[in-house]
Coordinates of C-alpha atoms in Angstrom, one line a residue:
Chain A
M10 CA 115.9 102.9 134.5
K11 CA 116.8 104.3 131.8
Q12 CA 120.1 106.2 132.1
Y13 CA 120.9 109.3 129.9
A14 CA 124.6 111.1 128.5
L15 CA 124.8 114.8 128.2
G16 CA 127.2 115.7 125.7
V17 CA 128.9 119.0 125.4
D18 CA 130.3 120.9 122.8
I19 CA 131.7 124.2 123.3
G20 CA 132.2 126.8 119.9
G21 CA 133.3 130.2 119.7
T22 CA 129.7 131.5 119.1
A23 CA 127.7 128.6 120.7
V24 CA 127.8 126.0 122.8
K25 CA 125.7 122.2 121.8
L26 CA 124.0 120.7 124.4
G27 CA 122.6 116.5 123.4
L28 CA 121.0 114.3 126.0
F29 CA 121.6 110.5 124.9
E30 CA 120.2 107.6 125.8
D31 CA 122.7 104.6 126.5
S32 CA 121.4 103.5 123.4
G33 CA 123.4 106.4 121.8
A34 CA 119.9 107.4 120.2
L35 CA 119.6 111.1 120.7
M36 CA 116.5 112.4 122.2
E37 CA 117.0 116.1 122.4
K38 CA 119.3 118.8 121.4
W39 CA 119.6 122.7 122.1
A40 CA 121.9 125.4 122.0
I41 CA 122.8 128.3 124.4
P42 CA 125.1 131.0 122.7
T43 CA 128.9 131.1 124.0
D44 CA 129.6 134.0 126.1
T45 CA 133.3 135.5 125.9
T46 CA 133.0 138.2 127.3
N47 CA 135.2 138.4 130.7
C48 CA 137.6 136.1 129.8
G49 CA 134.9 133.2 129.2
E50 CA 134.5 133.4 132.5
N51 CA 130.1 132.5 132.3
I52 CA 130.3 130.0 129.8
L53 CA 130.2 126.9 132.2
S54 CA 128.1 128.2 134.5
D55 CA 125.6 129.0 131.6
V56 CA 126.3 125.4 130.4
A57 CA 125.2 124.4 134.0
Q58 CA 121.8 126.4 134.0
S59 CA 120.6 125.0 130.8
I60 CA 121.5 121.6 131.9
W61 CA 119.3 121.8 135.0
E62 CA 116.6 123.4 133.4
H63 CA 116.4 120.5 131.0
L64 CA 116.9 118.0 133.1
E65 CA 114.2 119.6 135.6
N66 CA 111.7 120.7 132.0
R67 CA 112.1 116.5 131.8
A68 CA 111.8 116.0 135.5
L69 CA 114.8 114.0 135.3
P70 CA 116.4 113.5 138.1
A71 CA 120.2 113.7 138.5
S72 CA 121.0 110.0 139.4
Q73 CA 119.6 108.8 135.8
I74 CA 122.6 111.4 133.8
L75 CA 125.4 109.2 133.9
G76 CA 127.5 112.2 133.2
I77 CA 128.7 115.0 131.2
G78 CA 131.4 115.0 128.3
I79 CA 132.5 118.4 126.9
G80 CA 134.8 118.8 123.8
V81 CA 136.8 122.0 124.1
P82 CA 138.6 124.1 121.3
G83 CA 141.9 123.9 123.1
P84 CA 144.0 121.4 124.1
V85 CA 142.8 119.1 127.5
D86 CA 145.4 116.6 129.2
A87 CA 144.5 113.6 130.6
Q88 CA 143.2 115.1 134.4
Y89 CA 141.0 117.2 132.2
T90 CA 143.1 120.6 132.3
V91 CA 142.2 122.8 130.0
Y92 CA 145.2 124.6 128.9
R93 CA 143.8 127.9 127.0
C94 CA 141.1 128.4 124.0
V95 CA 141.7 131.5 122.9
N96 CA 138.8 131.6 120.8
L97 CA 136.8 131.6 124.4
G98 CA 139.3 133.7 126.4
W99 CA 140.0 130.8 129.0
G100 CA 143.4 130.3 130.3
V101 CA 144.3 127.4 132.1
F102 CA 142.1 125.4 134.9
N103 CA 140.7 122.1 135.5
I104 CA 137.1 122.1 133.6
K105 CA 135.9 118.5 135.8
E106 CA 136.5 120.6 138.8
R107 CA 134.9 123.7 137.9
M108 CA 131.7 121.6 136.5
N109 CA 131.8 119.3 139.9
S110 CA 131.4 122.9 142.0
L111 CA 128.5 123.8 139.6
L112 CA 126.6 120.9 139.0
P113 CA 127.8 118.5 142.2
D114 CA 124.4 116.6 141.3
I115 CA 126.1 115.0 138.3
P116 CA 130.0 113.9 139.5
N117 CA 130.8 112.0 136.1
V118 CA 132.2 114.9 134.0
T119 CA 134.9 113.6 131.2
A120 CA 136.7 116.4 128.9
G121 CA 138.8 116.3 125.5
N122 CA 139.6 118.3 122.4
D123 CA 136.5 119.2 119.9
A124 CA 138.0 117.9 117.1
N125 CA 139.2 114.0 119.0
I126 CA 136.0 114.2 120.2
A127 CA 134.2 114.9 117.2
T128 CA 136.2 111.8 116.3
L129 CA 134.4 109.7 118.6
G130 CA 130.8 111.0 118.2
E131 CA 131.7 110.2 113.9
L132 CA 132.6 106.7 114.8
W133 CA 130.0 106.0 117.1
Q134 CA 127.0 107.0 115.5
G135 CA 128.0 108.5 112.2
G136 CA 130.3 107.7 108.8
G137 CA 132.6 105.5 110.8
K138 CA 129.5 103.4 112.5
G139 CA 130.8 99.3 113.2
Y140 CA 134.4 100.1 113.4
Q141 CA 136.5 100.6 116.3
S142 CA 139.1 102.4 115.2
A143 CA 139.0 105.3 112.6
V144 CA 141.1 109.3 111.6
L145 CA 138.6 112.1 110.9
I146 CA 140.0 114.6 108.2
T147 CA 138.2 118.0 108.3
L148 CA 138.4 119.9 105.1
G149 CA 137.8 123.7 105.9
T150 CA 139.6 126.4 105.9
G151 CA 142.5 124.5 108.0
I152 CA 142.5 121.0 108.6
G153 CA 141.6 119.7 111.7
G154 CA 142.2 116.0 112.6
G155 CA 141.3 113.4 115.1
V156 CA 142.0 109.9 116.1
V157 CA 140.5 106.8 117.8
L158 CA 141.5 103.6 117.7
N159 CA 139.5 100.8 119.5
S160 CA 136.8 103.3 120.5
E161 CA 140.0 105.6 122.6
V162 CA 140.8 108.9 121.8
I163 CA 144.2 109.3 120.7
A164 CA 145.1 112.9 121.5
G165 CA 148.8 112.4 121.8
V166 CA 152.0 113.6 125.1
K167 CA 151.5 117.4 124.0
G168 CA 148.0 117.4 122.0
G169 CA 149.5 117.0 118.8
A170 CA 148.0 113.8 117.8
G171 CA 145.4 114.3 114.7
E172 CA 147.7 117.3 113.2
I173 CA 147.8 115.5 109.7
G174 CA 147.2 118.9 108.2
H175 CA 150.6 120.0 109.4
M176 CA 152.2 117.2 107.5
T177 CA 155.1 118.9 105.1
V178 CA 154.0 117.3 101.9
N179 CA 156.2 119.8 99.4
L180 CA 159.5 120.4 99.8
Q181 CA 159.3 123.6 97.4
E182 CA 156.6 125.3 98.9
T183 CA 158.2 129.0 99.8
V184 CA 155.2 130.4 101.5
P185 CA 154.5 129.7 105.0
C186 CA 151.9 128.1 106.7
S187 CA 150.0 129.6 108.8
C188 CA 152.2 127.3 111.5
G189 CA 155.2 128.6 110.0
K190 CA 156.7 125.7 108.6
Y191 CA 156.5 125.2 105.0
G192 CA 154.6 123.0 102.4
C193 CA 151.9 121.5 104.8
L194 CA 149.4 119.5 103.7
E195 CA 147.2 122.2 104.8
Q196 CA 148.5 124.6 102.0
Y197 CA 146.7 122.5 99.4
A198 CA 144.4 120.2 100.7
S199 CA 141.8 122.5 103.1
A200 CA 139.4 124.1 101.6
N201 CA 141.2 127.3 101.2
G202 CA 144.5 125.6 100.2
I203 CA 142.7 123.9 97.5
V204 CA 141.7 127.2 95.7
R205 CA 145.3 128.6 96.5
M206 CA 146.4 126.0 94.4
G207 CA 144.1 126.3 92.0
R208 CA 144.8 129.5 91.3
I209 CA 148.6 128.3 90.8
M210 CA 147.8 125.6 88.6
L211 CA 145.3 128.0 86.9
E212 CA 147.8 130.8 85.4
H213 CA 151.0 127.7 84.2
S214 CA 147.7 126.2 82.5
M215 CA 146.7 126.9 78.9
K216 CA 143.4 125.0 78.5
P217 CA 140.7 126.4 78.7
S218 CA 138.2 127.0 81.7
A219 CA 135.5 127.9 82.9
L220 CA 137.5 129.1 86.2
R221 CA 139.1 131.6 84.8
G222 CA 136.0 133.9 84.0
M223 CA 135.3 133.7 88.0
E224 CA 137.2 136.8 90.3
M225 CA 137.4 134.8 92.9
F226 CA 135.8 130.7 92.7
T227 CA 135.6 128.6 96.2
A228 CA 136.3 124.8 96.8
K229 CA 133.0 124.0 96.0
N230 CA 133.1 125.8 92.8
I231 CA 136.1 123.8 91.7
C232 CA 134.4 120.3 93.2
D233 CA 131.6 121.2 90.8
L234 CA 133.2 122.0 87.6
A235 CA 135.1 118.8 88.0
R236 CA 132.0 117.2 87.9
S237 CA 131.1 118.8 85.0
G238 CA 134.0 117.6 83.0
D239 CA 135.9 121.2 83.6
E240 CA 139.9 119.9 82.6
V241 CA 141.7 121.9 84.8
A242 CA 138.7 121.7 87.8
Q243 CA 139.8 117.8 87.2
D244 CA 143.6 118.4 87.7
I245 CA 143.2 120.6 90.6
L246 CA 140.7 118.3 92.2
D247 CA 143.2 115.3 91.3
S248 CA 146.7 117.0 93.0
W249 CA 144.5 117.7 95.8
G250 CA 144.1 114.7 96.1
A251 CA 147.2 113.3 95.6
Y252 CA 148.8 115.7 98.3
L253 CA 145.6 113.8 100.8
G254 CA 145.5 110.5 99.5
R255 CA 149.8 109.9 100.0
A256 CA 149.2 112.2 104.1
M257 CA 146.5 109.7 104.7
S258 CA 149.0 106.4 103.4
Y259 CA 151.2 108.1 106.3
V260 CA 148.9 107.8 108.7
S261 CA 148.1 104.4 107.9
C262 CA 151.8 102.7 108.3
T263 CA 151.7 104.4 111.5
I264 CA 148.7 103.4 113.3
D265 CA 146.8 101.1 110.3
P266 CA 143.2 102.1 110.9
D267 CA 140.1 100.9 109.8
V268 CA 138.6 104.1 108.0
Y269 CA 138.8 108.1 107.2
I270 CA 136.1 109.8 107.9
L271 CA 136.4 113.1 106.0
G272 CA 134.4 116.0 107.3
G273 CA 134.2 119.9 107.8
G274 CA 132.9 122.0 104.6
M275 CA 134.4 120.0 101.7
S276 CA 133.3 117.3 102.7
R277 CA 129.8 118.1 101.1
A278 CA 131.0 117.2 97.5
G279 CA 130.7 113.8 98.1
T280 CA 131.7 111.0 96.1
I281 CA 133.9 112.8 93.5
I282 CA 136.1 114.1 96.3
I283 CA 136.8 110.5 98.0
E284 CA 136.7 108.8 94.7
A285 CA 140.1 111.2 94.4
A286 CA 141.6 111.0 97.7
Q287 CA 141.7 107.2 97.1
R288 CA 143.0 106.6 93.7
H289 CA 146.1 108.2 95.2
Y290 CA 146.3 106.7 98.4
R291 CA 146.0 103.4 97.6
K292 CA 149.1 104.1 95.2
Y293 CA 150.7 105.4 98.2
A294 CA 149.6 103.0 100.9
F295 CA 151.4 99.9 101.8
H296 CA 149.7 96.7 100.5
V297 CA 147.8 95.7 103.6
S298 CA 145.9 98.7 103.8
K299 CA 145.5 99.8 100.8
E300 CA 141.9 98.4 100.8
T301 CA 140.8 101.3 103.7
K302 CA 137.9 102.4 103.4
I303 CA 137.3 106.1 103.0
V304 CA 133.6 107.9 103.9
S305 CA 132.0 110.7 104.0
A306 CA 131.2 112.4 108.1
Q307 CA 127.5 111.9 108.8
L308 CA 126.9 113.8 112.1
G309 CA 127.3 117.2 110.8
N310 CA 127.8 119.9 113.6
D311 CA 126.6 117.1 115.8
A312 CA 129.8 115.2 116.2
G313 CA 130.6 116.9 118.9
I314 CA 127.9 116.2 121.3
Y315 CA 127.5 112.7 120.1
G316 CA 131.1 112.4 120.6
G317 CA 130.7 113.8 124.3
A318 CA 127.5 111.4 125.2
R319 CA 130.1 108.6 123.8
M320 CA 132.8 109.8 126.5
V321 CA 131.0 109.3 128.9
L322 CA 129.6 105.7 128.4
N323 CA 133.2 105.1 127.7
T324 CA 134.0 106.1 131.2
T325 CA 131.1 104.3 133.1
G326 CA 131.7 101.5 131.5
Y327 CA 128.3 101.1 129.2
V328 CA 130.5 100.1 126.4
Chain B
M5 CA 154.7 83.8 147.0
K6 CA 156.9 85.3 143.9
Q7 CA 155.2 85.5 140.5
Y8 CA 156.6 85.1 137.4
A9 CA 156.2 85.9 132.9
L10 CA 157.9 83.9 130.8
G11 CA 158.7 86.1 127.4
V12 CA 159.3 84.0 124.2
D13 CA 161.1 85.1 120.6
I14 CA 161.1 83.3 117.9
G15 CA 163.0 84.1 115.1
G16 CA 164.1 82.2 112.3
T17 CA 167.3 80.7 113.3
A18 CA 167.2 80.6 117.0
V19 CA 164.0 80.6 119.4
K20 CA 165.1 83.1 122.9
L21 CA 163.4 82.3 126.2
G22 CA 163.3 84.9 129.3
L23 CA 161.9 83.8 132.9
F24 CA 161.3 87.3 134.6
E25 CA 160.1 89.0 137.9
D26 CA 156.7 90.5 138.0
S27 CA 159.1 93.5 138.8
G28 CA 160.4 93.4 135.1
A29 CA 164.1 92.0 136.4
L30 CA 165.1 89.6 134.1
M31 CA 165.9 85.8 136.1
E32 CA 167.0 83.7 133.2
K33 CA 167.5 83.7 129.9
W34 CA 168.4 81.4 127.1
A35 CA 168.0 79.8 123.6
I36 CA 166.8 76.7 121.3
P37 CA 167.4 76.5 118.0
T38 CA 164.7 76.9 115.4
D39 CA 163.4 73.7 113.9
T40 CA 161.8 74.7 110.5
T41 CA 161.4 71.4 108.8
N42 CA 158.1 70.1 108.4
C43 CA 156.3 73.1 108.0
G44 CA 158.1 74.1 111.4
E45 CA 155.8 72.5 113.1
N46 CA 158.1 71.2 116.1
I47 CA 158.7 75.0 117.2
L48 CA 155.9 75.2 119.8
S49 CA 156.3 71.8 121.4
D50 CA 160.7 72.2 121.6
V51 CA 159.6 75.6 123.3
A52 CA 156.9 73.8 125.5
Q53 CA 159.8 71.2 125.9
S54 CA 162.0 73.5 126.9
I55 CA 159.9 75.8 129.3
W56 CA 159.0 72.7 131.7
E57 CA 162.6 71.6 131.8
H58 CA 163.6 74.7 132.8
L59 CA 160.4 74.9 135.7
E60 CA 162.0 72.0 136.5
N61 CA 165.1 73.2 137.0
R62 CA 164.5 75.8 139.2
A63 CA 161.0 73.6 140.9
L64 CA 159.0 76.3 140.0
P65 CA 154.8 75.0 139.7
A66 CA 153.5 75.9 136.9
S67 CA 150.8 77.6 139.1
Q68 CA 154.0 80.6 139.6
I69 CA 153.9 81.0 136.4
L70 CA 151.7 84.6 135.4
G71 CA 151.1 83.4 131.7
I72 CA 153.7 82.7 128.3
G73 CA 154.2 85.8 126.1
I74 CA 155.3 85.3 122.3
G75 CA 157.1 87.2 120.0
V76 CA 156.4 85.7 116.2
P77 CA 158.4 87.1 112.7
G78 CA 154.9 87.4 111.6
P79 CA 151.2 89.4 111.4
V80 CA 149.1 88.1 114.2
D81 CA 145.8 88.9 115.5
A82 CA 143.4 90.2 118.2
Q83 CA 142.5 86.7 119.1
Y84 CA 146.4 85.4 118.4
T85 CA 146.1 83.5 115.0
V86 CA 149.0 83.6 113.6
Y87 CA 148.7 84.2 109.3
R88 CA 151.5 82.7 107.5
C89 CA 155.3 83.1 109.2
V90 CA 157.6 82.5 106.1
N91 CA 160.6 82.5 107.9
L92 CA 159.3 79.7 110.3
G93 CA 157.1 77.7 107.5
W94 CA 154.4 78.2 109.5
G95 CA 150.8 79.1 107.8
V96 CA 147.5 80.1 109.7
F97 CA 146.4 78.7 113.1
N98 CA 145.6 80.1 116.8
I99 CA 148.7 79.5 118.9
K100 CA 147.7 80.1 122.0
E101 CA 144.9 77.3 121.6
R102 CA 148.2 75.5 120.5
M103 CA 150.2 76.2 123.7
N104 CA 147.1 75.2 125.5
S105 CA 147.2 71.9 124.3
L106 CA 151.1 71.7 124.8
L107 CA 150.8 73.7 128.6
P108 CA 148.0 73.3 129.9
D109 CA 149.1 74.3 133.5
I110 CA 150.0 77.6 131.9
P111 CA 146.2 78.5 130.6
N112 CA 147.5 82.2 130.2
V113 CA 149.4 82.8 127.1
T114 CA 149.4 86.0 125.0
A115 CA 151.4 86.6 121.5
G116 CA 152.1 89.4 119.1
N117 CA 153.6 90.8 115.8
D118 CA 157.6 90.5 117.0
A119 CA 158.1 94.0 116.1
N120 CA 155.3 95.6 118.0
I121 CA 157.0 93.2 121.0
A122 CA 160.1 94.0 121.3
T123 CA 159.1 98.6 121.1
L124 CA 156.7 97.1 124.3
G125 CA 160.4 95.5 126.1
E126 CA 161.9 98.9 125.0
L127 CA 159.6 101.1 126.1
W128 CA 159.1 99.0 129.8
Q129 CA 163.3 98.3 130.5
G130 CA 164.9 99.9 128.3
G131 CA 165.8 102.9 126.1
G132 CA 161.9 104.6 126.4
K133 CA 162.0 103.4 130.2
G134 CA 159.7 106.1 132.0
Y135 CA 157.4 106.9 128.8
Q136 CA 154.1 105.6 128.3
S137 CA 154.2 105.6 124.7
A138 CA 157.0 104.4 121.9
V139 CA 157.7 104.5 118.8
L140 CA 160.7 102.2 117.7
I141 CA 162.4 102.0 114.4
T142 CA 164.7 99.5 113.6
L143 CA 167.5 99.8 111.2
G144 CA 168.7 96.9 109.9
T145 CA 168.6 95.5 106.8
G146 CA 165.4 96.9 106.1
I147 CA 163.3 99.4 108.7
G148 CA 161.0 97.3 110.8
G149 CA 159.1 99.4 113.7
G150 CA 156.6 99.5 116.0
V151 CA 154.2 101.7 117.9
V152 CA 153.1 101.3 121.9
L153 CA 150.9 103.7 123.2
N154 CA 149.7 104.1 126.5
S155 CA 151.5 100.6 126.8
E156 CA 149.0 98.7 124.8
V157 CA 150.9 97.4 121.5
I158 CA 148.7 99.1 118.2
A159 CA 149.0 96.3 115.6
G160 CA 146.8 98.0 113.2
V161 CA 143.8 96.7 111.7
K162 CA 145.6 94.9 109.0
G163 CA 148.7 94.7 110.5
G164 CA 150.1 97.9 109.1
A165 CA 150.7 100.2 111.8
G166 CA 154.7 100.9 112.7
E167 CA 155.3 100.4 108.7
I168 CA 157.2 103.0 108.5
G169 CA 159.9 102.0 106.3
H170 CA 157.3 102.5 103.5
M171 CA 156.3 105.6 103.9
T172 CA 156.5 107.2 100.3
V173 CA 159.5 110.0 100.8
N174 CA 160.5 110.5 97.6
L175 CA 158.3 110.9 94.7
Q176 CA 161.5 110.7 92.0
E177 CA 162.4 106.9 92.5
T178 CA 163.2 105.1 89.6
V179 CA 164.3 101.9 91.0
P180 CA 161.2 99.7 93.0
C181 CA 161.2 99.0 96.8
S182 CA 161.0 95.4 98.1
C183 CA 157.6 96.0 98.8
G184 CA 156.2 96.9 95.1
K185 CA 156.4 100.7 95.5
Y186 CA 158.4 103.4 94.5
G187 CA 160.4 105.6 96.9
C188 CA 159.9 103.9 100.8
L189 CA 161.9 105.1 103.5
E190 CA 163.7 101.5 103.8
Q191 CA 164.9 102.5 100.5
Y192 CA 167.3 105.7 102.0
A193 CA 167.4 105.2 106.3
S194 CA 168.0 101.4 106.4
A195 CA 171.3 100.2 106.6
N196 CA 170.9 98.9 103.3
G197 CA 169.2 101.9 102.2
I198 CA 172.6 104.5 103.2
V199 CA 174.7 102.3 101.2
R200 CA 172.7 102.8 98.3
M201 CA 171.9 106.5 98.3
G202 CA 175.6 106.8 99.6
R203 CA 177.2 105.4 96.3
I204 CA 174.6 107.5 94.2
M205 CA 175.3 110.3 96.0
L206 CA 179.4 109.7 96.2
E207 CA 179.1 109.5 92.2
H208 CA 177.1 113.0 91.9
S209 CA 180.2 113.9 94.1
M210 CA 183.2 115.8 93.5
K211 CA 184.2 116.6 96.9
P212 CA 187.4 113.6 98.0
S213 CA 186.7 111.0 100.6
A214 CA 187.6 108.0 101.8
L215 CA 185.0 105.8 100.5
R216 CA 186.2 105.9 97.2
G217 CA 188.8 103.6 97.9
M218 CA 186.5 101.6 99.1
E219 CA 185.5 98.3 96.5
M220 CA 182.2 97.6 99.4
F221 CA 181.5 99.9 102.0
T222 CA 179.0 99.8 104.8
A223 CA 176.5 101.7 106.8
K224 CA 179.2 101.3 109.9
N225 CA 182.4 103.2 107.4
I226 CA 179.9 105.6 107.0
C227 CA 178.4 106.6 110.5
D228 CA 182.7 106.2 111.3
L229 CA 183.8 108.5 108.4
A230 CA 181.1 111.2 109.0
R231 CA 182.5 111.3 112.7
S232 CA 186.3 111.5 111.9
G233 CA 185.0 114.3 109.5
D234 CA 184.9 112.7 105.8
E235 CA 182.7 115.6 104.2
V236 CA 180.9 113.1 101.7
A237 CA 180.0 111.1 104.5
Q238 CA 178.9 113.7 106.2
D239 CA 176.0 114.8 103.4
I240 CA 175.0 111.0 103.1
L241 CA 174.7 110.9 106.6
D242 CA 172.6 114.3 106.4
S243 CA 170.6 112.9 103.9
W244 CA 169.6 109.7 105.7
G245 CA 168.5 111.7 108.9
A246 CA 166.5 114.2 106.6
Y247 CA 164.8 111.6 105.6
L248 CA 163.8 109.4 108.5
G249 CA 163.1 112.9 110.6
R250 CA 161.2 113.8 108.0
A251 CA 159.2 110.5 107.9
M252 CA 159.0 110.5 112.0
S253 CA 157.0 114.5 111.5
Y254 CA 154.3 112.3 109.8
V255 CA 153.9 109.6 113.0
S256 CA 154.4 112.9 115.8
C257 CA 151.6 114.5 113.6
T258 CA 149.6 111.5 113.7
I259 CA 150.4 110.1 117.2
D260 CA 152.1 112.4 118.8
P261 CA 154.1 109.7 120.9
D262 CA 156.5 110.2 124.0
V263 CA 159.4 109.1 122.2
Y264 CA 161.7 107.7 119.1
I265 CA 163.6 105.0 119.5
L266 CA 166.2 104.0 116.9
G267 CA 167.6 100.1 117.2
G268 CA 168.6 97.5 114.3
G269 CA 172.3 97.7 113.6
M270 CA 172.9 101.1 112.7
S271 CA 171.6 102.4 115.6
R272 CA 175.2 101.3 116.9
A273 CA 177.1 104.3 116.0
G274 CA 174.9 106.4 118.6
T275 CA 174.7 109.8 119.3
I276 CA 175.4 110.9 115.5
I277 CA 172.8 109.1 114.1
I278 CA 170.6 110.2 116.7
E279 CA 171.6 114.0 116.2
A280 CA 171.2 113.4 112.1
A281 CA 167.9 112.6 112.8
Q282 CA 166.7 115.1 115.3
R283 CA 168.0 117.9 113.5
H284 CA 165.6 117.4 110.3
Y285 CA 162.6 116.3 113.2
R286 CA 162.6 119.3 114.7
K287 CA 162.3 121.1 111.0
Y288 CA 159.9 118.8 110.3
A289 CA 158.0 118.4 113.1
F290 CA 154.8 120.6 114.3
H291 CA 155.5 122.6 116.6
V292 CA 154.2 120.6 119.9
S293 CA 155.9 117.5 118.9
K294 CA 159.5 119.5 118.3
E295 CA 161.2 118.6 121.4
T296 CA 160.0 114.4 121.9
K297 CA 162.5 112.8 122.5
I298 CA 164.7 110.8 120.5
V299 CA 167.3 107.4 121.9
S300 CA 168.7 104.2 121.4
A301 CA 167.4 101.3 122.0
Q302 CA 168.7 99.3 125.4
L303 CA 167.7 96.0 125.0
G304 CA 169.7 94.1 121.7
N305 CA 168.4 91.6 121.0
D306 CA 167.1 90.8 124.7
A307 CA 164.1 93.0 123.6
G308 CA 161.4 90.4 122.1
I309 CA 161.6 88.5 125.6
Y310 CA 160.9 90.9 128.4
G311 CA 158.2 92.6 125.3
G312 CA 156.9 89.1 125.6
A313 CA 156.8 88.8 129.1
R314 CA 154.8 92.9 129.9
M315 CA 152.3 91.3 127.5
V316 CA 151.6 88.8 130.2
L317 CA 151.9 91.4 133.0
N318 CA 149.6 93.3 131.0
T319 CA 147.3 91.2 129.7
T320 CA 146.7 89.9 134.2
G321 CA 146.4 93.3 135.0
Y322 CA 150.0 93.2 137.2
V323 CA 150.8 96.4 135.6

């Protein structure tokens, strides 16, 4: 009898769900809107209802479902207590107990922070496939991250593992980061950060650049222009790589992972950013870790549902 | 019937051995000289011989020995292959297979890098007792380190985990580190590093200091004088804390451990160095990790035998 796992990724506007075979093959994925009214009290009952309907449509009995793995946009401890998710309106409660009361026929429920679970997904079936340990760095508005060692998520004692975006990489910074500190990696290497840094570098440069003609430019503009030979854009991307590559070398001096996976919007720029990060990473990394792979994420928005399903398989000893 | 575990810590001049109850109580410890002649080919047979004699003297049958855990001064992979230990003259071989042929009645042999195993020992019965995850930073001639998460040693893919001493913390350094890079933490925060940094700071300072009267001064002199109010010594110790505290904040942004354990010769200075590191760590750490404990190592040279025994108990499911 075939066995299946459900991956659930709860976001601020939509909940993504996926039904997986125990081999890791995605059978079906779908999404439902996230109802954040009344402190998000309907979110999990909507999820349970949707799961129930999909299993009924497929005539799949609950006995063939190994469990449900849920990614949550906030800290989750080892006993599955959720500690506030501001985007959802959630306070503190036990998500496993809540799901068990909603879907008593699928008792195996596991949950974790969404960035950590996405890392597990990318390691299992995405950019890190075939490796045992990975660090995911998502380059978006900010910098998110997740750490998985020997296929186990490392959340940290207070959920602080994978907060690579808040490594202090510039001791001279005078503008505060959103976290309150000064000189965090996020201020230079996120999609917003590279633009902010780019504006300052442009001001201090005498070189011509197509960036000067743009009232507003984006991380994508910088990457595109760097690729087409714009020297200032290349300088900006090089500074970006110096900050990120150095931060990655700190990660390697701590845990020496198999692979770094770059995700988030900026990772779509592909080879040019991988090379910029790698060039500087190799300069700063301790010799045994210099050849650590740096790859692009492959699962996009599906990383969370893959990771949720993989968490279920981890807990049931299937993998 | 009582069960016991043997911890073995192989150093360049002596091999330390310890017989432990499964509760963690040390029953007996002893040492034998390390025979590095002929590429160290006698070391393990000497260890086996010594274990055999001690068990015979106690009339302890091999059936009551859960296993032997060995710390080695070099990289060891998950299959117990040792990759060269320059201090011992060893090349590449499987240490478990070798021990099994020497002591076939005690088949359960486990091994790892000595710094990692010392961390496990300190977490189990030393400065980190009661915690689940720890990072050991040994402040000696260089800086060693080990990482243990959920009581499992994290060695890293190429054995590079815990190499905190080789985080690049000064981008302006012009003198190379022993590893070939420039600006490694070890160049400022090891016992040798603080002296080197101290000499430079002394040259650039106009303040009076008892350090000026010393032809050669040590890390201990700096700590003692800082404690007695010497301003230059206090400045040097503060710079030391700034480098170490920042590097520790990078570790927390990666794995967010329960506790940092400072070991090695310099850690004997006690509170004054803990406070210097903590003051700066808190400035650089991400908010969730600011209160992470920093403590002194407690087991001294016995950390390795404790860790070896604990590795045996880990693999036999005793803890």
